[in-house]
Coordinates of C-alpha atoms in Angstrom, one line a residue:
Chain A
M243 CA 31.6 31.0 -2.1
S244 CA 27.8 30.3 -1.9
A245 CA 26.4 26.8 -1.9
L246 CA 25.5 25.2 -5.2
L247 CA 21.7 25.2 -4.4
E248 CA 20.2 27.2 -1.6
V249 CA 16.5 26.9 -0.7
E250 CA 15.1 29.0 2.1
Q251 CA 11.6 28.9 3.4
L252 CA 10.1 27.3 0.3
E253 CA 6.3 27.2 0.2
V254 CA 4.3 25.3 -2.5
G255 CA 0.6 25.1 -2.7
F256 CA -2.0 24.0 -5.2
G257 CA -4.9 26.4 -5.4
S258 CA -6.6 27.2 -2.1
R259 CA -7.0 23.6 -1.1
T260 CA -3.6 22.0 -0.4
S261 CA -0.5 23.2 1.1
A262 CA 2.2 20.8 -0.2
V263 CA 5.4 22.3 1.1
R264 CA 5.5 24.6 4.2
G265 CA 8.7 26.5 4.7
T266 CA 11.3 24.0 3.6
S267 CA 15.0 25.0 3.7
L268 CA 17.9 23.0 2.4
T269 CA 21.3 23.5 0.8
V270 CA 23.2 21.3 -1.6
E271 CA 27.0 21.8 -1.7
R272 CA 29.2 20.9 -4.7
G273 CA 30.3 17.2 -4.5
E274 CA 27.7 16.2 -1.8
T275 CA 24.6 14.1 -1.9
H276 CA 21.8 15.6 0.0
C277 CA 19.0 13.1 0.6
L278 CA 15.5 14.2 1.0
V279 CA 13.6 11.4 2.7
G280 CA 10.0 11.0 3.6
E281 CA 6.8 9.0 2.9
S282 CA 4.5 9.5 0.0
G283 CA 2.7 12.8 0.0
C284 CA 5.2 14.5 2.3
G285 CA 6.2 17.0 -0.3
K286 CA 9.6 15.8 -1.3
S287 CA 8.9 15.4 -5.1
V288 CA 7.0 18.7 -5.1
T289 CA 10.0 20.4 -3.6
A290 CA 12.2 19.2 -6.4
L291 CA 9.6 20.2 -9.1
A292 CA 9.3 23.7 -7.4
I293 CA 13.1 24.1 -7.6
M294 CA 13.1 23.3 -11.3
N295 CA 10.0 25.5 -11.8
L296 CA 8.1 22.5 -13.2
L297 CA 5.0 22.6 -11.0
A298 CA 1.8 21.5 -12.6
R299 CA -0.6 24.2 -13.6
G300 CA -2.3 25.8 -10.6
G301 CA 0.7 25.2 -8.4
Y302 CA 2.5 28.2 -6.9
R303 CA 5.8 28.6 -5.2
R304 CA 7.1 31.2 -2.8
A305 CA 10.5 31.3 -1.1
R306 CA 12.6 33.7 0.9
R307 CA 15.6 32.5 -1.2
L308 CA 16.0 30.1 -4.1
S309 CA 19.4 30.3 -5.6
F310 CA 21.6 28.2 -7.9
Q311 CA 25.3 29.0 -8.1
G312 CA 24.5 32.3 -6.5
N313 CA 21.9 33.2 -9.1
D314 CA 18.3 34.0 -8.0
L315 CA 16.0 31.5 -9.6
L316 CA 12.9 33.4 -8.5
K317 CA 13.9 36.3 -10.8
L318 CA 14.4 34.1 -13.9
D319 CA 11.7 34.1 -16.5
D320 CA 10.5 30.9 -18.2
R321 CA 13.2 31.2 -21.0
G322 CA 15.9 31.7 -18.5
M323 CA 14.8 28.7 -16.5
A324 CA 14.5 26.6 -19.7
R325 CA 18.2 27.5 -20.4
L326 CA 19.2 26.0 -17.0
R327 CA 17.1 23.0 -17.0
G328 CA 18.7 19.9 -18.6
N329 CA 21.8 22.0 -18.8
A330 CA 23.5 23.1 -15.6
M331 CA 20.8 21.5 -13.5
A332 CA 19.4 18.2 -14.6
M333 CA 16.8 15.8 -13.3
I334 CA 16.3 12.1 -13.3
F335 CA 12.8 10.8 -12.6
Q336 CA 11.5 7.6 -11.0
E337 CA 9.8 5.9 -13.9
P338 CA 12.1 5.9 -17.0
M339 CA 9.4 4.4 -19.1
T340 CA 7.1 7.3 -18.7
S341 CA 9.8 10.0 -18.8
L342 CA 11.4 8.9 -22.0
N343 CA 9.4 9.6 -25.2
P344 CA 8.3 6.3 -26.7
A345 CA 8.1 7.7 -30.2
Y346 CA 11.8 8.7 -30.5
T347 CA 15.0 6.7 -30.5
V348 CA 17.3 6.9 -27.5
G349 CA 19.8 8.7 -29.8
S350 CA 17.5 11.5 -30.9
Q351 CA 16.3 12.2 -27.4
M352 CA 19.8 12.3 -26.1
T353 CA 21.3 14.5 -28.8
E354 CA 18.4 17.0 -28.7
V355 CA 19.6 18.1 -25.3
L356 CA 23.0 19.0 -26.4
R357 CA 22.0 20.5 -29.7
R358 CA 19.4 22.7 -28.1
H359 CA 21.5 23.9 -25.1
K360 CA 25.0 24.0 -26.6
G361 CA 24.2 24.3 -30.3
A362 CA 26.3 21.3 -31.0
S363 CA 26.2 19.5 -34.4
Q364 CA 24.3 16.3 -34.7
R365 CA 27.5 14.5 -35.2
A366 CA 29.2 15.9 -32.1
A367 CA 26.1 15.3 -30.1
T368 CA 25.9 11.7 -31.3
D369 CA 29.6 11.1 -30.3
R370 CA 29.0 12.5 -26.9
A371 CA 25.8 10.4 -26.4
A372 CA 27.7 7.3 -27.3
D373 CA 30.5 8.2 -24.9
L374 CA 28.1 8.8 -22.1
L375 CA 26.2 5.6 -22.7
A376 CA 29.5 3.7 -22.4
R377 CA 30.3 5.8 -19.3
V378 CA 27.1 4.6 -17.6
G379 CA 28.0 1.0 -18.3
I380 CA 26.0 0.3 -21.4
T381 CA 27.7 -2.1 -23.8
A382 CA 27.2 -1.5 -27.6
P383 CA 26.2 2.1 -27.2
G384 CA 26.0 2.5 -31.0
L385 CA 23.2 -0.1 -31.1
R386 CA 21.3 1.4 -28.2
L387 CA 21.3 4.9 -29.8
G388 CA 19.2 3.5 -32.6
Q389 CA 16.7 1.7 -30.3
F390 CA 13.4 2.9 -28.8
P391 CA 12.8 3.0 -25.1
H392 CA 10.4 -0.1 -25.1
Q393 CA 13.3 -2.2 -26.5
L394 CA 15.3 -1.6 -23.3
S395 CA 15.0 -3.2 -19.9
G396 CA 14.2 -1.0 -16.8
G397 CA 17.8 -0.9 -15.7
L398 CA 19.0 0.1 -19.1
R399 CA 16.3 2.8 -19.4
Q400 CA 17.4 4.3 -16.1
R401 CA 21.0 4.3 -17.3
V402 CA 19.8 6.1 -20.5
M403 CA 18.1 8.7 -18.3
I404 CA 21.2 9.2 -16.3
A405 CA 23.4 9.5 -19.4
M406 CA 20.9 12.0 -20.9
A407 CA 21.0 14.1 -17.7
L408 CA 24.8 14.2 -18.0
M409 CA 24.8 15.4 -21.6
C410 CA 25.5 19.1 -20.8
D411 CA 27.8 18.6 -17.8
P412 CA 25.4 19.6 -15.1
Q413 CA 26.5 21.0 -11.8
L414 CA 23.4 19.8 -10.0
L415 CA 21.6 16.6 -10.4
I416 CA 18.1 16.1 -8.9
A417 CA 17.2 12.5 -8.8
D418 CA 13.6 11.6 -7.7
E419 CA 13.4 8.0 -6.6
P420 CA 15.8 6.9 -9.4
T421 CA 15.8 3.2 -8.4
T422 CA 12.3 2.6 -6.9
A423 CA 11.0 0.8 -10.0
L424 CA 14.0 -1.5 -10.3
D425 CA 15.0 -4.8 -8.8
V426 CA 17.3 -4.7 -5.8
T427 CA 20.2 -6.1 -7.8
V428 CA 19.9 -3.4 -10.5
Q429 CA 19.2 -0.8 -7.8
A430 CA 22.6 -1.5 -6.3
Q431 CA 24.3 -1.1 -9.7
I432 CA 22.6 2.2 -10.5
L433 CA 23.3 3.7 -7.1
R434 CA 27.0 2.7 -7.4
L435 CA 27.0 4.3 -10.8
L436 CA 25.5 7.5 -9.5
A437 CA 28.0 7.7 -6.6
E438 CA 30.9 7.1 -8.9
L439 CA 29.8 9.7 -11.4
Q440 CA 29.2 12.2 -8.6
R441 CA 32.7 11.6 -7.3
D442 CA 34.4 11.8 -10.7
L443 CA 32.5 14.8 -11.9
G444 CA 32.1 16.7 -8.6
L445 CA 28.3 16.9 -9.0
G446 CA 26.0 18.2 -6.3
M447 CA 23.1 15.8 -6.0
L448 CA 19.7 16.1 -4.4
L449 CA 18.4 12.6 -4.1
I450 CA 14.8 12.0 -3.2
T451 CA 13.9 8.7 -1.7
H452 CA 11.6 6.9 0.8
D453 CA 14.2 4.2 1.4
L454 CA 16.3 4.7 4.5
G455 CA 18.7 2.0 3.4
I456 CA 19.6 4.1 0.3
V457 CA 19.9 7.2 2.5
A458 CA 22.3 5.5 4.9
R459 CA 24.5 4.2 2.0
V460 CA 24.8 7.2 -0.3
A461 CA 23.9 10.5 1.5
T462 CA 26.3 13.0 2.9
R463 CA 23.5 14.9 4.5
V464 CA 19.9 14.0 5.2
S465 CA 16.7 16.1 5.5
V466 CA 13.7 14.2 6.8
M467 CA 10.4 15.6 5.5
Y468 CA 7.0 15.2 7.0
A469 CA 3.7 16.8 6.0
G470 CA 5.5 19.5 3.9
E471 CA 8.2 20.4 6.4
V472 CA 11.8 19.4 6.9
V473 CA 11.5 18.1 10.5
E474 CA 15.1 17.1 10.9
S475 CA 18.3 17.7 9.1
A476 CA 21.8 16.4 9.9
A477 CA 24.9 14.7 8.6
T478 CA 24.1 11.1 7.7
A479 CA 26.0 9.3 10.5
Q480 CA 24.7 11.8 13.0
L481 CA 21.1 11.4 12.0
F482 CA 21.2 7.6 12.2
A483 CA 23.1 7.5 15.5
D484 CA 21.1 10.2 17.3
P485 CA 17.8 11.0 15.7
K486 CA 16.0 13.7 17.6
H487 CA 12.6 14.1 16.0
P488 CA 10.0 11.5 17.1
Y489 CA 9.1 10.9 13.4
T490 CA 12.7 10.2 12.5
Q491 CA 13.0 7.8 15.5
G492 CA 9.7 6.1 14.5
L493 CA 10.8 5.8 10.9
L494 CA 14.1 4.1 11.8
R495 CA 12.3 1.6 14.1
C496 CA 10.0 0.6 11.2
V497 CA 12.7 -0.7 8.9
P498 CA 13.4 -4.4 9.2
V499 CA 17.2 -5.0 9.3
P500 CA 18.4 -8.5 8.5
G501 CA 19.9 -10.2 11.5
K502 CA 18.7 -7.5 13.9
Q503 CA 15.1 -8.4 14.5
R504 CA 13.6 -11.4 16.2
Q505 CA 10.8 -13.0 14.3
D506 CA 8.4 -13.2 17.2
E507 CA 8.8 -9.5 18.0
P508 CA 6.6 -7.0 16.1
L509 CA 8.3 -4.4 14.0
G510 CA 8.2 -0.9 15.3
S511 CA 5.4 1.1 13.6
I512 CA 3.9 4.5 13.6
P513 CA 0.2 4.4 14.3
G514 CA -2.2 6.5 12.1
T515 CA -1.6 8.0 8.7
V516 CA -0.2 11.2 7.3
P517 CA -2.7 14.1 7.8
R518 CA -3.9 16.3 5.0
I519 CA -2.5 19.7 5.3
D520 CA -4.8 22.6 4.4
P521 CA -3.5 26.1 4.0
G522 CA -3.4 27.8 7.3
F523 CA -2.5 24.6 9.2
E524 CA -0.7 25.4 12.4
G525 CA 1.6 23.5 14.7
C526 CA 3.4 20.2 14.3
G527 CA 2.1 18.1 11.4
F528 CA 3.1 14.9 13.3
R529 CA 1.3 15.6 16.5
E530 CA -1.7 13.3 15.8
R531 CA 0.7 10.3 15.5
C532 CA 3.2 11.4 18.1
T533 CA 3.4 9.7 21.6
F534 CA 5.2 12.8 23.0
A535 CA 2.6 15.4 21.8
D536 CA 1.0 17.8 24.2
A537 CA -1.2 20.9 23.9
S538 CA 1.7 23.1 22.9
C539 CA 2.3 21.1 19.7
A540 CA -0.8 22.7 18.1
H541 CA 1.0 26.0 18.1
A542 CA 4.3 27.2 16.5
V543 CA 7.0 24.5 16.9
P544 CA 10.5 25.7 17.9
Q545 CA 13.5 24.9 15.7
Q546 CA 16.3 23.5 17.8
T547 CA 19.9 22.6 17.3
A548 CA 21.2 19.3 18.7
A549 CA 24.7 19.8 17.4
P550 CA 26.3 22.0 14.8
G551 CA 24.5 21.2 11.6
H552 CA 21.9 19.0 13.2
D553 CA 18.6 20.9 13.4
Y554 CA 15.1 19.6 14.2
L555 CA 11.6 21.0 14.6
C556 CA 10.1 19.8 17.9
R557 CA 9.4 21.0 21.4
L558 CA 11.4 18.2 23.0
A559 CA 14.8 19.2 24.3
P560 CA 17.9 17.8 22.7
Chain B
M223 CA -5.0 -33.7 16.1
T224 CA -7.0 -34.2 12.9
L225 CA -5.6 -36.1 10.0
S226 CA -5.2 -33.0 7.9
A227 CA -2.8 -31.5 10.4
S228 CA -0.1 -33.9 9.3
L229 CA -0.5 -33.1 5.6
P230 CA 1.5 -30.2 4.2
A231 CA -0.6 -27.1 3.7
I232 CA 0.7 -26.5 0.2
E233 CA 2.5 -29.2 -1.9
L234 CA 3.9 -28.8 -5.4
K235 CA 5.4 -31.7 -7.4
G236 CA 7.2 -31.0 -10.7
V237 CA 5.1 -28.0 -11.7
H238 CA 5.7 -26.5 -15.1
K239 CA 4.1 -23.5 -16.7
T240 CA 4.9 -21.9 -20.1
F241 CA 3.3 -19.0 -21.8
R242 CA 3.2 -18.4 -25.5
V243 CA 3.9 -14.8 -26.4
K244 CA 2.7 -13.8 -29.9
G245 CA 5.5 -12.7 -32.1
G246 CA 3.6 -10.1 -34.0
L247 CA 3.0 -9.9 -37.7
L248 CA 6.1 -11.5 -38.9
G249 CA 7.9 -12.6 -35.8
K250 CA 7.8 -16.1 -34.4
D251 CA 5.9 -16.9 -31.3
R252 CA 8.1 -17.2 -28.2
H253 CA 7.7 -19.5 -25.3
V254 CA 8.3 -17.9 -22.0
V255 CA 9.1 -20.3 -19.2
A256 CA 7.5 -19.1 -16.0
C257 CA 7.8 -22.2 -13.8
D258 CA 10.2 -25.1 -14.5
D259 CA 9.9 -28.2 -12.4
V260 CA 9.0 -26.5 -9.2
S261 CA 8.5 -28.8 -6.2
F262 CA 8.2 -27.9 -2.5
A263 CA 5.9 -28.4 0.5
V264 CA 4.9 -25.9 3.1
P265 CA 3.9 -27.4 6.5
Q266 CA 0.7 -26.3 8.3
G267 CA 1.3 -22.9 10.0
G268 CA 4.5 -22.3 8.0
V269 CA 5.4 -19.2 6.0
L270 CA 7.3 -19.8 2.8
G271 CA 9.0 -16.6 1.6
L272 CA 9.4 -16.6 -2.2
V273 CA 12.1 -14.1 -3.5
G274 CA 13.6 -13.3 -6.9
E275 CA 13.8 -10.5 -9.4
S276 CA 10.8 -9.3 -11.5
G277 CA 9.9 -11.7 -14.2
C278 CA 11.4 -14.8 -12.4
G279 CA 7.9 -16.5 -12.1
K280 CA 7.0 -15.6 -8.5
S281 CA 3.6 -14.3 -9.3
T282 CA 2.9 -17.1 -11.8
L283 CA 3.6 -19.6 -9.1
A284 CA 1.2 -17.7 -6.8
R285 CA -1.6 -17.8 -9.4
L286 CA -1.0 -21.5 -10.0
I287 CA -1.4 -22.3 -6.4
L288 CA -4.6 -20.1 -6.3
G289 CA -5.9 -22.2 -9.2
L290 CA -6.1 -19.1 -11.5
F291 CA -3.8 -20.9 -14.0
D292 CA -3.5 -24.6 -14.7
P293 CA -0.1 -26.0 -14.7
A294 CA 1.3 -27.5 -18.0
A295 CA 2.6 -30.5 -16.0
G296 CA 2.9 -31.5 -12.3
E297 CA 0.6 -31.6 -9.3
I298 CA -0.5 -28.8 -6.9
A299 CA -2.3 -29.8 -3.7
V300 CA -3.5 -27.7 -0.8
E301 CA -4.4 -29.5 2.4
G302 CA -4.0 -32.8 0.6
Q303 CA -6.5 -32.0 -2.2
R304 CA -5.6 -31.4 -5.8
V305 CA -6.3 -27.7 -6.7
A306 CA -7.4 -28.8 -10.2
D307 CA -10.1 -31.1 -8.7
M308 CA -11.7 -28.4 -6.5
D309 CA -14.5 -26.2 -7.7
R310 CA -14.2 -22.4 -7.2
K311 CA -16.2 -22.3 -4.0
A312 CA -14.3 -25.0 -2.3
R313 CA -11.0 -23.4 -3.4
A314 CA -12.1 -20.0 -2.0
R315 CA -12.9 -21.6 1.4
L316 CA -9.4 -23.0 1.6
I317 CA -7.0 -20.5 -0.1
Q318 CA -7.2 -16.7 -0.6
P319 CA -5.0 -14.0 -2.1
V320 CA -3.8 -10.7 -0.9
F321 CA -2.3 -8.7 -3.8
Q322 CA 0.3 -6.0 -4.0
D323 CA -1.6 -2.9 -5.1
P324 CA -4.6 -2.1 -2.9
F325 CA -5.4 0.7 -5.3
S326 CA -6.3 -1.6 -8.1
S327 CA -7.3 -4.8 -6.3
L328 CA -10.4 -3.3 -4.8
N329 CA -13.5 -2.3 -6.7
P330 CA -13.5 1.5 -6.6
L331 CA -17.3 1.6 -6.8
A332 CA -18.1 -0.8 -4.0
R333 CA -18.4 0.1 -0.3
V334 CA -15.8 -1.5 2.0
R335 CA -18.5 -3.7 3.6
D336 CA -19.7 -5.1 0.3
I337 CA -16.1 -5.8 -0.8
V338 CA -15.5 -7.8 2.4
A339 CA -18.9 -9.5 2.1
M340 CA -18.4 -10.6 -1.5
P341 CA -16.6 -14.0 -0.8
L342 CA -19.4 -14.9 1.7
K343 CA -22.1 -14.0 -0.8
A344 CA -20.4 -15.9 -3.6
Q345 CA -20.7 -19.1 -1.5
N346 CA -24.5 -18.9 -1.6
S347 CA -24.7 -20.6 1.8
F348 CA -24.8 -17.7 4.4
D349 CA -27.9 -15.8 5.3
R350 CA -27.8 -12.0 5.6
G351 CA -27.5 -11.9 9.4
E352 CA -24.5 -14.3 9.3
I353 CA -22.8 -12.2 6.6
A354 CA -23.3 -9.0 8.5
R355 CA -22.0 -10.5 11.7
R356 CA -18.9 -12.0 10.0
V357 CA -18.1 -8.8 8.1
D358 CA -18.3 -6.7 11.3
E359 CA -16.1 -9.2 13.2
M360 CA -13.6 -9.2 10.4
L361 CA -13.4 -5.4 10.0
A362 CA -12.8 -5.0 13.7
R363 CA -10.2 -7.8 13.6
V364 CA -8.1 -6.0 11.0
G365 CA -8.3 -2.7 12.8
L366 CA -11.0 -1.0 10.7
T367 CA -14.0 0.8 12.3
T368 CA -17.6 -0.1 11.4
E369 CA -17.9 3.5 10.1
M370 CA -15.1 2.8 7.6
G371 CA -17.3 -0.1 6.3
A372 CA -19.6 2.5 4.7
R373 CA -16.8 4.2 2.7
L374 CA -15.4 3.7 -0.7
P375 CA -11.8 2.4 -1.2
T376 CA -10.8 5.8 -2.7
E377 CA -11.7 7.4 0.7
L378 CA -9.1 5.2 2.5
S379 CA -5.3 5.4 2.8
G380 CA -3.1 2.8 1.3
G381 CA -2.6 1.0 4.6
Q382 CA -6.4 1.0 5.3
R383 CA -7.1 -0.4 1.8
Q384 CA -4.6 -3.2 2.4
R385 CA -6.5 -4.0 5.7
V386 CA -9.7 -4.2 3.6
A387 CA -7.9 -6.7 1.2
I388 CA -6.8 -8.7 4.2
A389 CA -10.3 -8.7 5.7
R390 CA -11.7 -9.9 2.3
A391 CA -9.2 -12.7 2.2
L392 CA -9.9 -13.9 5.7
V393 CA -13.6 -13.6 5.9
L394 CA -14.2 -17.2 4.7
R395 CA -11.7 -18.4 7.3
P396 CA -9.3 -20.0 4.8
R397 CA -6.4 -22.1 5.8
I398 CA -3.9 -20.6 3.4
V399 CA -3.2 -17.1 2.3
V400 CA -1.1 -16.2 -0.8
C401 CA 0.4 -12.8 -0.2
D402 CA 1.9 -11.4 -3.4
E403 CA 4.1 -8.3 -2.5
P404 CA 1.5 -7.3 0.1
T405 CA 3.4 -4.2 1.4
S406 CA 5.4 -3.1 -1.7
A407 CA 3.1 -0.3 -2.5
L408 CA 3.0 1.0 1.1
D409 CA 5.2 3.5 3.0
V410 CA 7.6 2.0 5.6
S411 CA 5.6 3.2 8.6
V412 CA 2.5 1.6 7.2
Q413 CA 4.3 -1.5 5.9
A414 CA 5.3 -2.3 9.5
Q415 CA 1.7 -2.0 10.7
I416 CA 0.5 -4.4 8.0
L417 CA 3.4 -6.9 8.5
N418 CA 2.6 -7.0 12.3
L419 CA -1.1 -7.5 11.5
L420 CA -0.4 -10.4 9.2
A421 CA 1.9 -12.0 11.8
E422 CA -0.8 -11.7 14.5
L423 CA -3.5 -13.1 12.3
R424 CA -1.3 -16.1 11.4
R425 CA -0.6 -16.9 15.0
E426 CA -4.2 -16.5 16.1
L427 CA -5.9 -18.3 13.2
G428 CA -3.2 -20.9 12.5
L429 CA -2.8 -19.8 8.9
T430 CA -0.2 -20.8 6.4
Y431 CA 1.3 -18.1 4.2
L432 CA 3.1 -18.1 0.8
F433 CA 4.7 -14.7 1.1
I434 CA 6.1 -13.3 -2.1
S435 CA 8.4 -10.2 -1.8
H436 CA 11.4 -8.7 -3.5
N437 CA 12.3 -7.1 -0.1
L438 CA 14.6 -9.6 1.6
A439 CA 14.6 -7.8 4.9
V440 CA 10.8 -8.2 5.1
V441 CA 11.0 -11.9 4.1
E442 CA 13.6 -12.6 6.8
H443 CA 11.2 -11.0 9.3
V444 CA 8.1 -13.0 8.3
A445 CA 9.2 -16.3 6.8
S446 CA 10.0 -19.6 8.4
E447 CA 11.6 -20.8 5.2
V448 CA 12.7 -19.1 2.0
A449 CA 12.7 -20.2 -1.7
V450 CA 14.9 -18.2 -4.1
M451 CA 13.6 -18.3 -7.7
Y452 CA 15.6 -17.6 -10.8
L453 CA 14.1 -17.8 -14.3
G454 CA 11.4 -20.1 -13.2
R455 CA 13.4 -22.5 -11.1
I456 CA 13.8 -22.6 -7.3
V457 CA 17.6 -22.5 -7.1
E458 CA 17.8 -22.6 -3.3
R459 CA 15.3 -23.4 -0.6
R460 CA 16.3 -23.4 3.1
P461 CA 15.0 -22.5 6.5
T462 CA 15.2 -18.7 6.9
Q463 CA 18.0 -18.6 9.4
A464 CA 20.2 -20.9 7.4
L465 CA 19.6 -19.1 4.2
F466 CA 20.4 -15.7 5.6
H467 CA 23.4 -16.8 7.6
Q468 CA 25.0 -19.3 5.2
P469 CA 23.6 -18.7 1.7
E470 CA 25.1 -21.2 -0.8
H471 CA 23.8 -20.3 -4.3
P472 CA 25.8 -17.4 -5.8
Y473 CA 22.5 -15.9 -6.8
T474 CA 21.2 -16.0 -3.2
K475 CA 24.5 -14.4 -2.1
A476 CA 24.1 -11.6 -4.7
L477 CA 20.5 -10.9 -3.7
L478 CA 21.5 -10.7 0.0
A479 CA 24.4 -8.5 -0.9
S480 CA 22.1 -6.0 -2.7
V481 CA 20.0 -5.4 0.5
L482 CA 20.8 -1.9 1.6
T483 CA 20.5 -1.9 5.3
P484 CA 20.2 1.4 7.1
E485 CA 23.8 1.4 8.2
P486 CA 25.7 4.6 7.3
G487 CA 29.2 4.4 6.0
L488 CA 29.0 1.0 4.3
G489 CA 28.5 2.4 0.8
V490 CA 26.7 0.6 -1.9
P491 CA 27.9 -3.0 -2.4
D492 CA 29.2 -4.4 -5.7
V493 CA 26.9 -7.3 -6.3
G494 CA 29.0 -8.5 -9.3
L495 CA 26.1 -9.6 -11.4
G496 CA 27.2 -7.8 -14.6
D497 CA 24.8 -6.3 -17.2
V498 CA 23.4 -9.4 -18.8
L499 CA 19.8 -9.5 -17.9
P500 CA 17.8 -12.7 -17.7
D501 CA 15.3 -13.4 -20.5
P502 CA 12.7 -16.0 -19.7
A503 CA 12.0 -16.6 -23.4
N504 CA 15.7 -17.5 -24.0
I505 CA 16.9 -19.6 -21.1
P506 CA 20.7 -20.3 -21.2
P507 CA 21.9 -23.9 -21.3
G508 CA 23.6 -25.5 -18.4
C509 CA 23.0 -23.6 -15.2
R510 CA 20.6 -20.8 -16.2
F511 CA 22.4 -18.3 -13.9
H512 CA 25.8 -18.8 -15.5
P513 CA 25.9 -15.7 -17.7
R514 CA 25.5 -13.5 -14.6
C515 CA 27.3 -15.6 -12.1
P516 CA 30.5 -14.0 -10.7
V517 CA 32.1 -17.4 -9.9
A518 CA 30.9 -19.4 -13.0
E519 CA 33.3 -22.0 -14.4
P520 CA 33.3 -23.3 -18.0
R521 CA 31.3 -26.4 -17.1
C522 CA 28.4 -24.2 -15.8
S523 CA 27.5 -23.3 -19.3
S524 CA 26.9 -27.0 -20.3
E525 CA 26.1 -29.1 -17.3
T526 CA 22.7 -28.8 -15.6
P527 CA 23.1 -28.5 -11.9
P528 CA 21.5 -31.3 -9.9
L529 CA 19.5 -30.6 -6.7
K530 CA 21.8 -31.0 -3.8
P531 CA 19.7 -31.7 -0.6
R532 CA 20.1 -29.6 2.5
A533 CA 18.4 -29.7 5.9
G534 CA 14.9 -28.4 5.1
G535 CA 15.5 -27.9 1.4
G536 CA 18.2 -27.9 -1.2
V537 CA 20.4 -25.9 -3.6
E538 CA 21.0 -26.2 -7.3
C539 CA 24.6 -25.2 -8.1
L540 CA 27.4 -27.2 -9.6
L541 CA 30.0 -25.4 -7.5
V542 CA 28.7 -26.2 -4.0
P543 CA 29.6 -29.6 -2.4

């Protein structure tokens, strides 16, 4: 059986100026959480939007393969894609305040999804919405259905977003920084909820985050993105135990871990900043910041395998 | 040693601050308690980490210390002088802020050099040569080139902008810097650069920091002592090591439990705080944390917890000895 989501050599650009994603490949299996991790501007959110065909005007995508449940997404027209979106593949965004419509009640936004995709009656849709609100840990769902987004706290809004994404029993959930705007205490609650739902419903999840703590705790598999490329991909434990790409290694050294660092010791850091990638850029995007870089890094970079399922893009030997 | 070296760098005694929020056309005005009887002292050269959830009053406390708000009651002193008695220029020479978002805290139409020079110009006591010399020195000190001085903030990366904000804060050679979430808007690799820079500057210039962050791992790395704030009150304050190794307040424990360290296989912890969210306009009686406390007893909803002293601080909970 094919994987739930297969992306091969995805390229995304905006006009002739910026190349946002340069040949990204990843797969999401049923029941697994694949984390796409990287810093701002590395192309992780754009990858998600390209998969959903939600790129801003002027953006283009190309891929060798882009398939969902074995169906070729590249061949689908806008209407075909609209039938999938919010239905079999759903998305949760970072900022629930801006992704919920402030002018409609929670109930009307939630039921619209089911009525549109499944032709359900208002009554059946309302019942399902109330069930799902309860399922995501919202007390008094009946009351919440009649409220507007501004009447809810950030954590509640994010729960509403999750419940809304689940309305049509999706197979794939794409979550883009779902907890970044929340307090750490609420973040833990939301992540637990997502993990639980995923286990119970057998969802495949593509989770986009910049937080290595979240990756370590929830991911089955991790892809590290830098300057539009997946530079390393491995099972979670493998990646944290034996990172191969200098960028992954640097990123792991930057994270302060309680009880592990001495105060008078500086944190590890990566000098420099992320480069701007123009179309036609060649070689390793990290070479300007990499201590191991040499002249060959300006040319094509080999993809190497450190262990089965653990690939990385770098000239350095495993 | 001068006399001022023995004074605490920052001292708060019984500070209160309440805001009135208009209730709209028919609604009643609501009183939001941002600071409730806050007292602490930070010694010269110390770093007090201030942690708590959004809306707990951390940023209000920072603005009170900076003199941007007046407290409703209580005393705030920096280097032994009452903040309320100082004029703006004197305050600026002593205490300076670094804010969270370097995208909105820098004037987008001003060149970096002019942004850094502004505090010097505002003092009206430096000539042009002196200003230029100090700005150059400061830019170099925070790791920016002279060439970057001619740029606009929009032409810089997030990390570089935060370096500009730090240069602007330090150009008057203040004694105290209030850092309000200085790295929250930055990527991890850049966050580490900025934290290392702040630590270096503190050591070299003998600065005192009030360091506000919601990231406990960062606070543990930079702070010498930590205050945990909940709905306007400091519910626990201890030296950093003690707080991280033997937290006493159930809220501190919950905050520490929510830190997701990059250790695979541990899963996401259950912090046990429930769904009741704190509302600063409607503070619960008794211990204000009791509706969310996983170990609350019946008396917690009626008795106000007293401050129980600890080495280098204290804790406000009825259930600890």
